[in-house]
mmCIF file of C-alpha atoms and ligand atoms in Angstrom:
data_model
loop_
_atom_site.group_PDB
_atom_site.id
_atom_site.type_symbol
_atom_site.label_atom_id
_atom_site.label_comp_id
_atom_site.label_asym_id
_atom_site.label_seq_id
_atom_site.Cartn_x
_atom_site.Cartn_y
_atom_site.Cartn_z
ATOM 1 C CA MET A 15 76.505 20.483 -39.215
ATOM 2 C CA THR A 16 77.213 23.358 -41.645
ATOM 3 C CA PRO A 17 76.817 22.108 -45.104
ATOM 4 C CA SER A 18 79.835 22.932 -47.122
ATOM 5 C CA PHE A 19 79.758 25.712 -49.702
ATOM 6 C CA PRO A 20 79.588 25.899 -52.449
ATOM 7 C CA PRO A 21 77.793 22.496 -52.641
ATOM 8 C CA LEU A 22 79.695 21.549 -55.716
ATOM 9 C CA ARG A 23 79.281 17.871 -57.191
ATOM 10 C CA GLU A 24 81.181 15.537 -55.094
ATOM 11 C CA GLU A 25 83.648 14.298 -57.923
ATOM 12 C CA LEU A 26 84.691 18.016 -58.615
ATOM 13 C CA ARG A 27 85.667 19.003 -55.073
ATOM 14 C CA GLY A 28 89.305 20.053 -54.870
ATOM 15 C CA ILE A 29 89.868 19.601 -58.612
ATOM 16 C CA GLU A 30 92.079 22.315 -60.066
ATOM 17 C CA PRO A 31 91.083 23.816 -63.171
ATOM 18 C CA TYR A 32 92.939 22.687 -66.103
ATOM 19 C CA GLY A 33 95.370 25.254 -67.614
ATOM 20 C CA ALA A 34 98.914 26.015 -68.309
ATOM 21 C CA PRO A 35 100.673 28.784 -66.081
ATOM 22 C CA GLN A 36 99.754 31.981 -68.049
ATOM 23 C CA LEU A 37 102.591 34.344 -67.129
ATOM 24 C CA SER A 38 103.022 38.088 -68.547
ATOM 25 C CA LEU A 39 105.840 38.850 -71.149
ATOM 26 C CA GLU A 40 107.721 40.519 -68.332
ATOM 27 C CA GLN A 41 107.870 37.429 -66.094
ATOM 28 C CA ALA A 42 108.318 35.039 -69.374
ATOM 29 C CA PRO A 43 109.415 36.806 -72.849
ATOM 30 C CA VAL A 44 110.031 33.311 -74.098
ATOM 31 C CA GLN A 45 106.572 31.801 -74.302
ATOM 32 C CA LEU A 46 106.743 28.212 -75.777
ATOM 33 C CA ASN A 47 104.286 26.487 -73.447
ATOM 34 C CA VAL A 48 100.938 26.183 -75.335
ATOM 35 C CA ASN A 49 101.651 25.363 -78.958
ATOM 36 C CA GLU A 50 100.639 28.974 -80.445
ATOM 37 C CA ASN A 51 101.593 30.125 -83.483
ATOM 38 C CA PRO A 52 104.345 32.835 -82.756
ATOM 39 C CA TYR A 53 103.481 34.842 -85.859
ATOM 40 C CA GLY A 54 100.277 37.065 -85.774
ATOM 41 C CA PRO A 55 98.388 38.172 -88.257
ATOM 42 C CA SER A 56 99.486 40.656 -91.013
ATOM 43 C CA ALA A 57 98.384 44.612 -90.529
ATOM 44 C CA GLU A 58 95.963 43.895 -93.422
ATOM 45 C CA ALA A 59 94.364 40.539 -92.075
ATOM 46 C CA ALA A 60 94.215 42.145 -88.886
ATOM 47 C CA ALA A 61 92.202 45.382 -90.473
ATOM 48 C CA ASP A 62 90.076 42.846 -92.439
ATOM 49 C CA ILE A 63 88.885 41.111 -89.344
ATOM 50 C CA ALA A 64 88.093 44.485 -87.687
ATOM 51 C CA ARG A 65 86.225 45.495 -90.437
ATOM 52 C CA ALA A 66 84.417 42.327 -90.754
ATOM 53 C CA VAL A 67 83.446 42.697 -87.155
ATOM 54 C CA GLY A 68 82.694 46.154 -87.458
ATOM 55 C CA GLU A 69 79.828 45.226 -89.892
ATOM 56 C CA ALA A 70 78.686 42.841 -87.642
ATOM 57 C CA ALA A 71 78.386 45.267 -84.740
ATOM 58 C CA VAL A 72 75.511 47.140 -86.764
ATOM 59 C CA SER A 73 73.383 43.985 -86.171
ATOM 60 C CA LEU A 74 74.154 42.700 -82.617
ATOM 61 C CA ASN A 75 70.814 43.175 -81.627
ATOM 62 C CA ARG A 76 69.990 40.092 -83.634
ATOM 63 C CA TYR A 77 70.544 36.580 -82.760
ATOM 64 C CA PRO A 78 73.573 35.347 -85.149
ATOM 65 C CA ASP A 79 72.863 32.483 -87.968
ATOM 66 C CA ARG A 80 72.321 29.528 -85.720
ATOM 67 C CA GLU A 81 73.299 27.069 -88.493
ATOM 68 C CA PHE A 82 76.438 29.559 -89.417
ATOM 69 C CA VAL A 83 75.559 28.461 -92.810
ATOM 70 C CA GLU A 84 78.421 30.638 -94.762
ATOM 71 C CA LEU A 85 80.671 29.485 -92.212
ATOM 72 C CA ARG A 86 80.314 25.784 -92.804
ATOM 73 C CA ALA A 87 80.595 26.507 -96.225
ATOM 74 C CA ARG A 88 84.124 28.129 -96.270
ATOM 75 C CA LEU A 89 85.350 25.784 -93.786
ATOM 76 C CA ALA A 90 84.188 22.752 -95.944
ATOM 77 C CA ALA A 91 86.260 24.297 -99.170
ATOM 78 C CA TYR A 92 89.329 25.137 -96.959
ATOM 79 C CA LEU A 93 89.199 21.298 -95.806
ATOM 80 C CA CYS A 94 88.865 20.420 -99.366
ATOM 81 C CA SER A 95 92.108 22.288 -100.198
ATOM 82 C CA SER A 96 93.777 20.907 -97.235
ATOM 83 C CA GLY A 97 93.942 16.898 -97.211
ATOM 84 C CA GLY A 98 90.183 16.263 -97.469
ATOM 85 C CA ALA A 99 87.924 15.656 -101.227
ATOM 86 C CA GLY A 100 84.429 16.112 -101.316
ATOM 87 C CA ILE A 101 83.668 17.685 -97.933
ATOM 88 C CA THR A 102 80.262 19.433 -98.119
ATOM 89 C CA PRO A 103 79.186 22.050 -95.785
ATOM 90 C CA ASP A 104 76.487 19.608 -93.990
ATOM 91 C CA MET A 105 79.511 17.584 -93.307
ATOM 92 C CA VAL A 106 81.188 20.202 -91.213
ATOM 93 C CA TRP A 107 80.035 21.460 -87.597
ATOM 94 C CA ALA A 108 82.189 24.413 -85.617
ATOM 95 C CA ALA A 109 82.182 25.561 -81.952
ATOM 96 C CA ASN A 110 84.266 27.768 -79.948
ATOM 97 C CA GLY A 111 87.404 25.710 -79.840
ATOM 98 C CA SER A 112 87.420 22.300 -80.913
ATOM 99 C CA ASN A 113 87.523 21.659 -77.298
ATOM 100 C CA GLU A 114 83.967 22.904 -77.282
ATOM 101 C CA VAL A 115 83.565 20.595 -80.619
ATOM 102 C CA MET A 116 84.688 17.300 -78.999
ATOM 103 C CA LEU A 117 82.579 18.075 -75.267
ATOM 104 C CA GLN A 118 79.727 18.358 -77.716
ATOM 105 C CA LEU A 119 80.639 14.601 -79.470
ATOM 106 C CA LEU A 120 80.823 13.446 -75.862
ATOM 107 C CA GLN A 121 77.456 15.062 -74.785
ATOM 108 C CA ALA A 122 75.697 13.468 -77.589
ATOM 109 C CA PHE A 123 77.365 10.239 -77.769
ATOM 110 C CA GLY A 124 79.089 9.550 -74.612
ATOM 111 C CA GLY A 125 77.041 9.499 -71.305
ATOM 112 C CA PRO A 126 76.050 6.993 -68.285
ATOM 113 C CA GLY A 127 76.945 3.599 -69.214
ATOM 114 C CA ARG A 128 79.266 4.653 -72.014
ATOM 115 C CA VAL A 129 82.862 4.410 -72.309
ATOM 116 C CA ALA A 130 85.555 6.839 -74.071
ATOM 117 C CA LEU A 131 88.671 5.639 -74.846
ATOM 118 C CA SER A 132 92.072 6.768 -75.741
ATOM 119 C CA PHE A 133 95.491 5.575 -75.714
ATOM 120 C CA ALA A 134 98.033 7.156 -73.050
ATOM 121 C CA PRO A 135 100.061 9.434 -73.218
ATOM 122 C CA THR A 136 96.669 11.437 -74.684
ATOM 123 C CA TYR A 137 95.487 15.029 -74.415
ATOM 124 C CA SER A 138 94.941 15.866 -70.892
ATOM 125 C CA MET A 139 91.300 17.625 -71.715
ATOM 126 C CA TYR A 140 89.709 14.274 -72.868
ATOM 127 C CA PRO A 141 89.063 12.557 -69.424
ATOM 128 C CA GLU A 142 87.702 16.099 -68.423
ATOM 129 C CA TYR A 143 85.177 16.212 -71.429
ATOM 130 C CA ALA A 144 84.227 12.641 -69.984
ATOM 131 C CA ARG A 145 83.809 13.441 -66.127
ATOM 132 C CA ASP A 146 81.741 16.301 -67.429
ATOM 133 C CA THR A 147 79.046 14.177 -69.253
ATOM 134 C CA HIS A 148 79.114 11.257 -66.816
ATOM 135 C CA THR A 149 81.153 9.028 -69.538
ATOM 136 C CA THR A 150 83.285 6.250 -68.201
ATOM 137 C CA TRP A 151 86.984 7.386 -69.379
ATOM 138 C CA GLU A 152 89.468 4.423 -70.172
ATOM 139 C CA THR A 153 92.878 4.312 -72.057
ATOM 140 C CA GLY A 154 94.813 1.978 -73.456
ATOM 141 C CA HIS A 155 98.700 2.424 -73.773
ATOM 142 C CA ARG A 156 101.051 3.556 -76.187
ATOM 143 C CA ALA A 157 104.223 1.748 -77.210
ATOM 144 C CA GLU A 158 107.610 2.813 -75.780
ATOM 145 C CA ASP A 159 108.255 5.117 -78.916
ATOM 146 C CA PHE A 160 104.670 6.419 -78.481
ATOM 147 C CA SER A 161 103.225 4.601 -81.800
ATOM 148 C CA LEU A 162 100.201 2.362 -81.025
ATOM 149 C CA ASP A 163 100.135 -1.238 -81.167
ATOM 150 C CA LEU A 164 97.590 -1.839 -83.636
ATOM 151 C CA ASP A 165 96.544 -5.501 -82.658
ATOM 152 C CA ALA A 166 96.263 -4.658 -79.101
ATOM 153 C CA ALA A 167 94.330 -1.508 -79.720
ATOM 154 C CA ARG A 168 91.955 -3.010 -81.735
ATOM 155 C CA ARG A 169 91.364 -5.943 -79.128
ATOM 156 C CA LEU A 170 90.871 -3.018 -76.450
ATOM 157 C CA VAL A 171 88.318 -1.432 -78.612
ATOM 158 C CA GLU A 172 86.171 -4.736 -79.535
ATOM 159 C CA ASP A 173 86.616 -5.747 -75.580
ATOM 160 C CA ARG A 174 85.635 -2.222 -74.068
ATOM 161 C CA ARG A 175 83.181 -1.536 -76.809
ATOM 162 C CA PRO A 176 83.584 2.490 -76.284
ATOM 163 C CA ALA A 177 80.731 4.924 -77.409
ATOM 164 C CA VAL A 178 83.568 7.391 -78.716
ATOM 165 C CA VAL A 179 87.447 6.366 -79.075
ATOM 166 C CA LEU A 180 90.049 9.737 -79.085
ATOM 167 C CA LEU A 181 92.702 9.713 -81.031
ATOM 168 C CA PRO A 182 95.045 12.844 -81.103
ATOM 169 C CA SER A 183 96.895 12.826 -84.468
ATOM 170 C CA PRO A 184 99.438 14.282 -84.372
ATOM 171 C CA ASN A 185 99.362 13.290 -80.508
ATOM 172 C CA ASN A 186 99.775 15.860 -77.772
ATOM 173 C CA PRO A 187 102.108 15.989 -76.053
ATOM 174 C CA THR A 188 104.260 13.220 -78.010
ATOM 175 C CA GLY A 189 103.616 14.588 -81.544
ATOM 176 C CA THR A 190 103.218 11.025 -83.131
ATOM 177 C CA ALA A 191 100.836 11.003 -85.994
ATOM 178 C CA LEU A 192 98.723 8.076 -86.626
ATOM 179 C CA PRO A 193 99.006 5.831 -89.837
ATOM 180 C CA PRO A 194 95.662 5.697 -91.795
ATOM 181 C CA GLU A 195 95.815 2.284 -91.289
ATOM 182 C CA ALA A 196 95.387 2.385 -87.589
ATOM 183 C CA VAL A 197 92.548 4.941 -88.027
ATOM 184 C CA ALA A 198 90.458 2.595 -90.734
ATOM 185 C CA MET A 199 91.129 -0.685 -88.027
ATOM 186 C CA LEU A 200 90.001 1.477 -85.311
ATOM 187 C CA CYS A 201 86.851 2.655 -87.338
ATOM 188 C CA GLU A 202 86.214 -1.115 -88.226
ATOM 189 C CA ALA A 203 86.286 -2.178 -84.801
ATOM 190 C CA ALA A 204 84.019 0.311 -83.401
ATOM 191 C CA ALA A 205 81.537 -0.442 -85.752
ATOM 192 C CA SER A 206 81.638 -4.010 -85.123
ATOM 193 C CA TYR A 207 78.995 -3.934 -81.942
ATOM 194 C CA GLU A 208 76.081 -2.530 -81.056
ATOM 195 C CA PRO A 209 75.126 0.518 -81.140
ATOM 196 C CA GLY A 210 78.630 1.087 -82.367
ATOM 197 C CA GLY A 211 81.484 3.828 -81.690
ATOM 198 C CA ILE A 212 82.459 7.112 -83.230
ATOM 199 C CA VAL A 213 86.176 7.287 -83.838
ATOM 200 C CA VAL A 214 87.184 11.257 -83.354
ATOM 201 C CA VAL A 215 90.866 12.115 -84.715
ATOM 202 C CA ASP A 216 91.944 15.014 -83.418
ATOM 203 C CA GLU A 217 94.213 17.005 -85.829
ATOM 204 C CA ALA A 218 94.738 20.102 -84.239
ATOM 205 C CA TYR A 219 97.882 19.970 -85.487
ATOM 206 C CA GLY A 220 97.202 18.548 -88.586
ATOM 207 C CA GLU A 221 98.488 21.263 -90.830
ATOM 208 C CA PHE A 222 101.960 20.676 -89.289
ATOM 209 C CA ARG A 223 102.369 17.086 -90.385
ATOM 210 C CA ARG A 224 105.576 16.176 -92.295
ATOM 211 C CA ALA A 225 105.207 15.491 -95.822
ATOM 212 C CA GLY A 226 104.043 11.835 -96.358
ATOM 213 C CA THR A 227 102.067 11.750 -93.499
ATOM 214 C CA PRO A 228 98.433 11.558 -94.652
ATOM 215 C CA SER A 229 95.212 13.239 -92.956
ATOM 216 C CA ALA A 230 92.376 10.987 -91.689
ATOM 217 C CA LEU A 231 90.259 13.522 -93.914
ATOM 218 C CA GLU A 232 90.974 10.930 -96.695
ATOM 219 C CA LEU A 233 89.315 8.002 -95.029
ATOM 220 C CA LEU A 234 85.830 10.068 -94.302
ATOM 221 C CA GLY A 235 84.276 8.689 -97.707
ATOM 222 C CA GLU A 236 85.114 5.083 -96.452
ATOM 223 C CA HIS A 237 84.104 5.184 -92.811
ATOM 224 C CA ARG A 238 80.605 6.680 -91.696
ATOM 225 C CA ASN A 239 81.537 6.657 -87.538
ATOM 226 C CA LEU A 240 84.859 8.725 -88.467
ATOM 227 C CA VAL A 241 84.948 12.377 -87.379
ATOM 228 C CA VAL A 242 88.003 14.540 -88.183
ATOM 229 C CA THR A 243 88.391 17.671 -85.798
ATOM 230 C CA ARG A 244 90.076 20.589 -86.815
ATOM 231 C CA THR A 245 91.016 24.014 -85.127
ATOM 232 C CA MET A 246 92.090 27.590 -85.994
ATOM 233 C CA SER A 247 94.077 27.923 -82.548
ATOM 234 C CA LYS A 248 97.202 26.362 -83.847
ATOM 235 C CA ALA A 249 98.439 26.642 -87.342
ATOM 236 C CA PHE A 250 96.050 29.028 -88.266
ATOM 237 C CA ALA A 251 97.164 31.363 -85.833
ATOM 238 C CA LEU A 252 93.834 32.359 -84.600
ATOM 239 C CA ALA A 253 93.871 30.873 -80.867
ATOM 240 C CA GLY A 254 92.194 34.224 -79.404
ATOM 241 C CA ALA A 255 89.047 33.974 -81.781
ATOM 242 C CA ARG A 256 88.083 30.476 -80.378
ATOM 243 C CA LEU A 257 86.821 28.413 -83.579
ATOM 244 C CA GLY A 258 87.123 24.738 -83.742
ATOM 245 C CA TYR A 259 85.569 22.404 -86.117
ATOM 246 C CA LEU A 260 85.000 18.954 -87.220
ATOM 247 C CA ALA A 261 84.360 17.175 -90.519
ATOM 248 C CA ALA A 262 82.042 13.781 -90.540
ATOM 249 C CA ASP A 263 78.764 12.256 -91.976
ATOM 250 C CA PRO A 264 76.095 14.703 -91.886
ATOM 251 C CA ALA A 265 74.231 12.443 -89.617
ATOM 252 C CA ILE A 266 76.919 12.868 -87.034
ATOM 253 C CA CYS A 267 76.658 17.023 -87.321
ATOM 254 C CA ASP A 268 72.854 16.805 -87.207
ATOM 255 C CA ALA A 269 73.201 14.963 -83.939
ATOM 256 C CA ILE A 270 75.325 17.571 -82.536
ATOM 257 C CA ARG A 271 72.463 20.222 -83.016
ATOM 258 C CA VAL A 272 70.521 18.355 -80.319
ATOM 259 C CA VAL A 273 73.042 19.070 -77.557
ATOM 260 C CA ARG A 274 74.732 22.669 -78.600
ATOM 261 C CA LEU A 275 73.327 25.594 -76.819
ATOM 262 C CA PRO A 276 71.485 27.834 -78.930
ATOM 263 C CA TYR A 277 73.320 30.400 -81.136
ATOM 264 C CA HIS A 278 76.698 29.172 -79.664
ATOM 265 C CA LEU A 279 78.918 30.847 -82.320
ATOM 266 C CA SER A 280 78.491 34.503 -81.857
ATOM 267 C CA ALA A 281 78.256 37.059 -84.833
ATOM 268 C CA VAL A 282 81.493 38.164 -83.773
ATOM 269 C CA THR A 283 83.112 34.753 -83.991
ATOM 270 C CA GLN A 284 81.665 34.028 -87.256
ATOM 271 C CA ALA A 285 82.638 37.235 -88.785
ATOM 272 C CA THR A 286 86.393 36.922 -87.442
ATOM 273 C CA ALA A 287 86.571 33.451 -88.725
ATOM 274 C CA LEU A 288 85.226 34.038 -92.286
ATOM 275 C CA ALA A 289 87.332 37.166 -92.583
ATOM 276 C CA ALA A 290 90.267 34.607 -91.157
ATOM 277 C CA LEU A 291 89.420 32.211 -93.810
ATOM 278 C CA ARG A 292 89.983 34.816 -96.512
ATOM 279 C CA HIS A 293 93.277 35.370 -95.498
ATOM 280 C CA ALA A 294 94.105 31.681 -95.033
ATOM 281 C CA THR A 295 96.996 31.641 -97.475
ATOM 282 C CA GLU A 296 98.977 34.131 -95.237
ATOM 283 C CA LEU A 297 97.763 33.216 -91.850
ATOM 284 C CA LEU A 298 99.165 29.390 -92.695
ATOM 285 C CA GLY A 299 102.093 31.353 -94.340
ATOM 286 C CA ARG A 300 104.643 30.468 -91.567
ATOM 287 C CA VAL A 301 103.569 26.757 -91.234
ATOM 288 C CA ASP A 302 106.801 25.587 -93.396
ATOM 289 C CA ASP A 303 108.769 27.905 -91.534
ATOM 290 C CA LEU A 304 107.806 26.407 -88.059
ATOM 291 C CA ARG A 305 108.192 22.607 -89.491
ATOM 292 C CA VAL A 306 111.861 23.284 -90.461
ATOM 293 C CA GLU A 307 112.183 24.919 -87.088
ATOM 294 C CA ARG A 308 110.373 22.067 -85.558
ATOM 295 C CA ASP A 309 112.814 19.290 -87.515
ATOM 296 C CA ALA A 310 115.771 21.433 -86.193
ATOM 297 C CA THR A 311 115.130 21.590 -82.693
ATOM 298 C CA VAL A 312 114.633 18.056 -82.858
ATOM 299 C CA VAL A 313 117.955 17.563 -84.361
ATOM 300 C CA TRP A 314 119.512 19.611 -82.128
ATOM 301 C CA LEU A 315 117.919 18.269 -78.912
ATOM 302 C CA ARG A 316 119.475 14.735 -80.122
ATOM 303 C CA GLU A 317 122.638 16.247 -80.412
ATOM 304 C CA GLN A 318 122.693 17.009 -76.737
ATOM 305 C CA GLY A 319 122.374 13.542 -76.111
ATOM 306 C CA LEU A 320 118.523 13.692 -75.041
ATOM 307 C CA ASP A 321 115.465 11.350 -75.986
ATOM 308 C CA VAL A 322 113.284 13.060 -78.438
ATOM 309 C CA ALA A 323 109.858 11.956 -79.707
ATOM 310 C CA GLU A 324 109.458 12.380 -83.620
ATOM 311 C CA SER A 325 107.230 15.274 -84.178
ATOM 312 C CA ASP A 326 104.383 15.871 -86.779
ATOM 313 C CA ALA A 327 103.491 18.811 -84.779
ATOM 314 C CA ASN A 328 104.562 22.325 -83.943
ATOM 315 C CA PHE A 329 105.944 21.264 -80.441
ATOM 316 C CA VAL A 330 108.792 18.605 -79.556
ATOM 317 C CA LEU A 331 108.876 16.044 -76.487
ATOM 318 C CA PHE A 332 112.335 15.685 -74.855
ATOM 319 C CA GLY A 333 113.747 14.313 -71.894
ATOM 320 C CA ARG A 334 114.561 12.265 -69.728
ATOM 321 C CA PHE A 335 115.289 14.384 -67.046
ATOM 322 C CA ALA A 336 115.703 13.047 -63.272
ATOM 323 C CA ASP A 337 113.946 16.071 -61.926
ATOM 324 C CA ARG A 338 112.184 17.472 -64.979
ATOM 325 C CA HIS A 339 110.508 20.208 -62.420
ATOM 326 C CA ALA A 340 113.971 21.633 -61.743
ATOM 327 C CA VAL A 341 114.706 21.939 -65.579
ATOM 328 C CA TRP A 342 111.221 23.538 -66.187
ATOM 329 C CA GLN A 343 112.065 26.305 -63.557
ATOM 330 C CA GLY A 344 115.717 26.475 -64.583
ATOM 331 C CA LEU A 345 114.378 27.406 -68.150
ATOM 332 C CA LEU A 346 111.950 29.622 -66.458
ATOM 333 C CA ASP A 347 114.315 31.497 -64.371
ATOM 334 C CA ARG A 348 116.278 32.461 -67.694
ATOM 335 C CA GLY A 349 112.793 33.523 -69.204
ATOM 336 C CA VAL A 350 111.835 30.654 -71.014
ATOM 337 C CA LEU A 351 108.084 29.228 -70.140
ATOM 338 C CA ILE A 352 107.863 25.553 -71.787
ATOM 339 C CA ARG A 353 105.360 22.871 -70.632
ATOM 340 C CA GLU A 354 105.904 20.437 -67.699
ATOM 341 C CA THR A 355 103.778 17.756 -69.228
ATOM 342 C CA GLY A 356 103.912 14.093 -70.713
ATOM 343 C CA PRO A 357 105.448 10.848 -69.126
ATOM 344 C CA ASP A 358 107.533 11.457 -65.917
ATOM 345 C CA GLY A 359 110.687 13.177 -66.945
ATOM 346 C CA TRP A 360 109.717 14.608 -70.259
ATOM 347 C CA LEU A 361 109.013 18.071 -70.913
ATOM 348 C CA ARG A 362 107.465 19.700 -74.168
ATOM 349 C CA VAL A 363 108.521 22.738 -75.900
ATOM 350 C CA SER A 364 106.587 24.609 -78.384
ATOM 351 C CA VAL A 365 108.225 25.683 -81.733
ATOM 352 C CA GLY A 366 108.389 29.715 -81.778
ATOM 353 C CA THR A 367 110.315 32.047 -84.000
ATOM 354 C CA GLY A 368 114.022 31.452 -84.820
ATOM 355 C CA ASP A 369 114.903 34.159 -82.034
ATOM 356 C CA GLU A 370 112.810 32.275 -79.678
ATOM 357 C CA MET A 371 114.103 28.842 -80.279
ATOM 358 C CA ALA A 372 117.795 30.346 -80.094
ATOM 359 C CA ALA A 373 116.986 31.525 -76.706
ATOM 360 C CA PHE A 374 115.824 28.264 -75.723
ATOM 361 C CA ARG A 375 118.745 26.556 -76.858
ATOM 362 C CA GLN A 376 120.775 28.878 -75.206
ATOM 363 C CA ALA A 377 118.702 28.489 -71.863
ATOM 364 C CA LEU A 378 118.461 24.667 -72.054
ATOM 365 C CA THR A 379 122.491 24.654 -72.355
ATOM 366 C CA ASP A 380 122.959 26.465 -69.385
ATOM 367 C CA VAL A 381 120.433 24.898 -67.306
ATOM 368 C CA ILE A 382 122.114 21.462 -68.174
ATOM 369 C CA LYS A 383 125.676 22.364 -67.765
ATOM 370 C CA GLU A 384 124.261 23.968 -64.148
ATOM 371 C CA GLN A 385 122.447 20.964 -62.994
ATOM 372 C CA GLY A 386 125.048 18.329 -64.397
HETATM 373 C C1 PLP B 414 95.052 22.849 -78.495
HETATM 374 C C2 PLP B 414 94.405 21.582 -78.817
HETATM 375 C C3 PLP B 414 93.289 21.750 -79.316
HETATM 376 C C4 PLP B 414 92.568 22.816 -79.897
HETATM 377 O O1 PLP B 414 91.887 23.298 -78.764
HETATM 378 P P1 PLP B 414 91.049 24.504 -79.135
HETATM 379 O O2 PLP B 414 89.883 24.249 -78.331
HETATM 380 O O3 PLP B 414 90.465 24.722 -80.611
HETATM 381 O O4 PLP B 414 91.841 25.754 -79.102
HETATM 382 C C5 PLP B 414 92.743 20.466 -79.394
HETATM 383 N N1 PLP B 414 93.259 19.151 -79.169
HETATM 384 C C6 PLP B 414 94.285 19.311 -78.771
HETATM 385 C C7 PLP B 414 94.941 17.807 -78.723
HETATM 386 C C8 PLP B 414 95.282 20.462 -78.593
HETATM 387 O O5 PLP B 414 96.604 20.286 -78.003
#
């Protein structure tokens, strides 16, 4: 018998790597599929980042600061100005994207015999962190309008006793934000058994939330098992730099240090993130425009007679289509790339520039007319 090659772990065989199609700008001039900020850094910010990276380059023979002390201090200051209060550098941890931060959380707090729990529809990477850390993956379900039934959610946590609860807020792919009561209740539920679970509120889209929607950062002082993750990939317009971070009790940050790879944040990454944080106001400067564009997109889609989920993020989930793939393909044929994701029949569009959204509206109008 010939052994199979490569000798991959049984449960990984035949699995497609995660990722939306990455097409060139020639293939798809309007790219509204991975929730990026469509506005790049200004020439001034880009020059400052280049200067900082240039300075770091001089000592690239040395390993970077393993504890990234300066970056943690700057991120803590940013969080204090963005919905958090009293967040200190020892409450902050960072890695190469918040995906890596959450994988590290599962490495430290998940594992064989432990459960990670979320509520579907939810972010499609979570089950992969669970798989890769041999953590049992379980999901409850969201209501018809994608909100959480709090009593049912609490009962599920008390019953399944997860080591990690993963709550994206605003949720991807639906855009739904969680009320603080929900987060507080689930933190209490996850603290009610031994050894207890951590509750991770993934605020990758936190900066896009609508006025009056609080951040879970406000609850950090009250729940020591609460972790709030953020990223520079979305509102911060820095997806290419790969920098995600969390705020939590210092004991949680300390625990992650056991599983992180040595020097996981390169000197180049640290220099880039620090320079970007100096330009935070400017990099985040288009967030308000994107929120206006998002709200207008929701209104327009509803005017077309479509179902549209309320959104606190920089994307909108809409449907329902008997053949969503045909609609997705029809848009792509017209140069507009969106995402075929979410429950059956729904599609997700990221919020782009005014011109990009006009192209999206025109293309969707044509596709709906054509497909009747
Ligand atoms: C985009 C996204 C992230 C951020 O990923 P990075 O690794 O920081 O780029 C995290 N969570 C959700 C739900 C997302 O959609």
